[in-house]
Amino acid sequence: MLTTRDSISNIWGDRTPFEGENQWPVRVDQRTLEEPDRWVQSACVLCSNGCGCDIGVKDGRIVGVRGRAQDVVNRGRLGPKGLHGWEANNSAERLTRPLIRRAGRLEPASWDEAMELIVAKAKEAHQRYSAGSIGFYTTGQLFLEEYYTLAVIGKAGLGTPHMDGNTRLCTATAAASLKETFGSDGQPGSYFDVDSTDCIFMVGHNMSSTDTVLWTRVLDRRRTNNPPKLIVVDPRKTMTAKEADLHLAPRVGTNMALLNGLLHLLIEGNYIDQDFIDRHTIGFATLKQTVAEYPPERVEKICGVAAADLRRAAEMIGTSKMLLSTCLQGVYQSNQATAAAVQVNNINLVLGRIGRPGCGILQMNGQPTAQNTRETGADGDLPGFRNWDNIKHIEELARLWNVEPAIIPHWTPPTHALQIFRYCETGSIRMLWIQCTNPAVSLPNLGRIRNILQKPELFVVVQDAFLTETAQLADVVLPAAMWGEKTGTFTNVDRTVHISHKAVEPPGEARSDFEIFLDFARRMGLKDKDGAPLIKWTTPEEAFEAWKKCTAGRPCDYTGLSYAKLTGGSGISWRCNAEYPEGMHHPYQSLVFPTDPDYCESYGHDLITGGMVSPEEYRAMNPAGRAILKATHYMPPFEQPDEEYPFFLTTGRQVYHFHTRTKTGRSQPLVDAAPDDYVQISGQDAQRLTLSEGDWVRLTSRRGMLEARAKIGDIGAGEIFVPFHYGYWDDPDRSGGQ
Ligand SMILES: Nc1nc2c(c(=O)[nH]1)N[C@H]1C(S)=C(S)[C@@H](COP(=O)(O)OP(=O)(O)OC[C@H]3O[C@@H](n4cnc5c(=O)[nH]c(N)nc54)[C@H](O)[C@@H]3O)O[C@H]1N2
Ligand SMILES: Nc1nc2c(c(=O)[nH]1)N[C@H]1C(S)=C(S)[C@@H](COP(=O)(O)OP(=O)(O)OC[C@H]3O[C@@H](n4cnc5c(=O)[nH]c(N)nc54)[C@H](O)[C@@H]3O)O[C@H]1N2
Ligand code: SF4
Ligand SMILES: [Mo]
């Protein structure tokens, strides 16, 4: 038994100050409850940071983890979730057998029975109502090989456009903003930028709680004689904001005005790099004209941020030599999400701060493998960042998979998750297969979602490791193997690919998602156009090799990677190919962006109306390898506080729990550290309502209701914050977000 540090009381551990690319000292964090008899290489799946770790195994059970000293992402460090979350694997509540609903009750069944029922329902729906009657709602937490298999089944086997991930609630905006600006998804920045930058700008990103190990890297940089400046934009005074040199606290939903104001000051103050703008971007004139309408005094009125503070932010950013910008849910889940994320891209671009050390953009992901959902097309996009609106890209995939181009859905944009649920509600989708996500807790408007999942005409399959709130509403439940119980690869925010080897057997009859998808394809008899099996791989490694072929020549080129290369050392970032065999920190170091009309992933949208830019319009714009500066005006949120509902409610995370707590809620130290929900409210509002710390509060909105204890302070007047982790399973008598 070894615990190198108490990550509950000391979340980030002790400081190891450093400066300079790749100079972050090693600190190996370990928590093992028994002495392992072997260690198995993996990476953590409790956030998108992607820390390299080894799984400690004794007598066929996981007994702990330790960080991998040689991994470039974390140099051995792990945060509280990483050090504790593995305990869920050993929970007695794991699903061990398939379940089928019979006479209203979920009852144990064999795999044959469960899979035959799923296949019969899928065939029936397909034959009677076409492939459009089958929908998939997947996740940001499976492995690359699993997603790619699923994507090929959906696109080339069934031909349904209705496939999306919970990444729609999460970081679809990151992808969308990168497509609008750079023509394709793919992270411009790298964690290495933290090592050398002199300025960090975090917008709506509570890094100290949600990417604890990346935050550790930031803190270690800031404890030197030459610390990078830190500017944080968040309505709450989070632990992240408390560390900042400058904290801008805009009203919820006003990012757009603040960022336009900042762009205006950067242009007006002549901090911009005109030569870079002329050579490497288009759209500057319109951007300049648009943001000119956001002088600091107007921004102050809209956002509540003092004009002097905005000026100071512009000066701090403008006078720096480098800039690392990050965005997360305070942008992506807020008003004008894509448009605001795009303005953050624009800030780096007008300053010419991209594609070199210390100069990056991290349009963050949240879930550990969200990047792969997008790359492989399991979210509806096309694999390898291909463009569904470009027939040449469709033909390429058809050749690769040996199918007719017509089967690959490309006649309309891919259906997004909320529209999939809408089709389930209206009845055109008859079968919904949910994997590795818990929408009965995590989708908006829960009452409605639970009603949809319970519709008798809708056949619902849920593939999970636990009998979640969602699984309880399913017609068939498939018990899934989790991380540690299967082999595969996944890619973190800064494109670093890790391999996670199988360490232990799954409990009971649980099977990996990979095996389940292969079995489905086999039983469905999915074939290519020569009558051979559509899915031509049987092991994760073979799937990875097939995936590599799909990425050749695309921005996310994996062709230089292999299981052997990923095993033994550190994770490696793409693009990784013959030209860059050790991967790339800055995919845009050449300053040629993937905006060429024949190459780009998307022709983009109007950021106010969402209307698509046509291929002809895009060609006329002729970006030809230059980044696109897209300008947008601020629009107030559709729903504003009023007399009946006087507060703005936002929801998010706290450090000790992951999402709906199916994992972290099964680790006693994490439960003890954060046992319950809370309602964060300002001191001013608490006084007015005569609320004291810990008092019970009932929140009601137009859509639901929730009861929890008050936590007072560190938030603006008129605003309320609630962690979204807490569902129903611990106290059925209490209202946890109805
Ligand atoms: N501990 C922990 N870490 C996690 C996760 C977890 O569940 N727990 N989940 C992972 C996942 S999937 C995700 S997506 C990430 C999310 O990570 P973050 O985005 O960092 O976390 P959130 O708490 O969702 O939201 C971030 C901040 O946005 C602020 N905010 C709200 N509205 C606005 C606004 O209008 N403007 C601005 N500027 N800020 C606003 C909130 O006050 C909040 O502090 O975390 C990942 N890491
Ligand atoms: N109110 C509010 N709602 C939100 C958010 C918010 O900030 N506020 N954030 C949104 C965001 S950013 C996110 S990412 C989502 C997260 O929402 P969810 O995806 O619903 O949350 P999780 O609890 O991570 O659900 C993952 C499920 O997969 C299961 N699982 C784990 N490993 C495996 C595996 O290997 N295979 C299979 N088949 N199952 C497995 C787990 O048991 C769990 O039930 O919530 C979104 N909803
Ligand atoms: S920062 Fe994220 S990936 Fe790293 S240990 Fe913590 S939860 Fe795991
Ligand atoms: Mo997320």
mmCIF file with all atom_site columns, C-alpha atoms and ligand atoms in Angstrom, residues 44-51 77-83 210-214, ligand 3:
data_model
loop_
_atom_site.group_PDB
_atom_site.id
_atom_site.type_symbol
_atom_site.label_atom_id
_atom_site.label_alt_id
_atom_site.label_comp_id
_atom_site.label_asym_id
_atom_site.label_entity_id
_atom_site.label_seq_id
_atom_site.pdbx_PDB_ins_code
_atom_site.Cartn_x
_atom_site.Cartn_y
_atom_site.Cartn_z
_atom_site.occupancy
_atom_site.B_iso_or_equiv
_atom_site.pdbx_formal_charge
_atom_site.auth_seq_id
_atom_site.auth_comp_id
_atom_site.auth_asym_id
_atom_site.auth_atom_id
_atom_site.pdbx_PDB_model_num
ATOM   1  C  CA  . CYS A 1 44  ? -6.361  8.258  -17.354 1.00 0.00 ? 44  CYS A CA  1
ATOM   2  C  CA  . VAL A 1 45  ? -9.929  8.503  -18.672 1.00 0.00 ? 45  VAL A CA  1
ATOM   3  C  CA  . LEU A 1 46  ? -11.376 10.955 -16.163 1.00 0.00 ? 46  LEU A CA  1
ATOM   4  C  CA  . CYS A 1 47  ? -10.840 14.081 -18.200 1.00 0.00 ? 47  CYS A CA  1
ATOM   5  C  CA  . SER A 1 48  ? -9.397  15.165 -21.506 1.00 0.00 ? 48  SER A CA  1
ATOM   6  C  CA  . ASN A 1 49  ? -5.968  15.978 -20.098 1.00 0.00 ? 49  ASN A CA  1
ATOM   7  C  CA  . GLY A 1 50  ? -4.903  12.427 -20.867 1.00 0.00 ? 50  GLY A CA  1
ATOM   8  C  CA  . CYS A 1 51  ? -2.325  11.801 -18.136 1.00 0.00 ? 51  CYS A CA  1
ATOM   9  C  CA  . ARG A 1 77  ? 1.558   13.461 -11.944 1.00 0.00 ? 77  ARG A CA  1
ATOM   10 C  CA  . LEU A 1 78  ? -2.057  12.460 -11.362 1.00 0.00 ? 78  LEU A CA  1
ATOM   11 C  CA  . GLY A 1 79  ? -4.935  14.423 -9.852  1.00 0.00 ? 79  GLY A CA  1
ATOM   12 C  CA  . PRO A 1 80  ? -7.590  13.376 -7.335  1.00 0.00 ? 80  PRO A CA  1
ATOM   13 C  CA  . LYS A 1 81  ? -9.888  11.730 -9.882  1.00 0.00 ? 81  LYS A CA  1
ATOM   14 C  CA  . GLY A 1 82  ? -7.043  9.894  -11.546 1.00 0.00 ? 82  GLY A CA  1
ATOM   15 C  CA  . LEU A 1 83  ? -5.735  8.575  -8.247  1.00 0.00 ? 83  LEU A CA  1
ATOM   16 C  CA  . THR A 1 210 ? -11.304 20.393 -14.371 1.00 0.00 ? 210 THR A CA  1
ATOM   17 C  CA  . ASP A 1 211 ? -7.794  19.769 -15.725 1.00 0.00 ? 211 ASP A CA  1
ATOM   18 C  CA  . THR A 1 212 ? -5.926  19.576 -12.447 1.00 0.00 ? 212 THR A CA  1
ATOM   19 C  CA  . VAL A 1 213 ? -2.668  18.280 -13.864 1.00 0.00 ? 213 VAL A CA  1
ATOM   20 C  CA  . LEU A 1 214 ? -2.493  20.887 -16.622 1.00 0.00 ? 214 LEU A CA  1
HETATM 21 S  S1  . SF4 B 2 .   ? -5.994  15.717 -14.890 1.00 0.00 ? 3   SF4 B S1  1
HETATM 22 FE FE1 . SF4 B 2 .   ? -7.572  14.474 -15.902 1.00 0.00 ? 3   SF4 B FE1 1
HETATM 23 S  S2  . SF4 B 2 .   ? -6.406  12.883 -16.965 1.00 0.00 ? 3   SF4 B S2  1
HETATM 24 FE FE2 . SF4 B 2 .   ? -5.032  13.763 -15.437 1.00 0.00 ? 3   SF4 B FE2 1
HETATM 25 S  S3  . SF4 B 2 .   ? -5.287  12.487 -13.593 1.00 0.00 ? 3   SF4 B S3  1
HETATM 26 FE FE3 . SF4 B 2 .   ? -6.735  14.175 -13.422 1.00 0.00 ? 3   SF4 B FE3 1
HETATM 27 S  S4  . SF4 B 2 .   ? -8.649  13.361 -14.273 1.00 0.00 ? 3   SF4 B S4  1
HETATM 28 FE FE4 . SF4 B 2 .   ? -6.994  12.034 -14.978 1.00 0.00 ? 3   SF4 B FE4 1
#
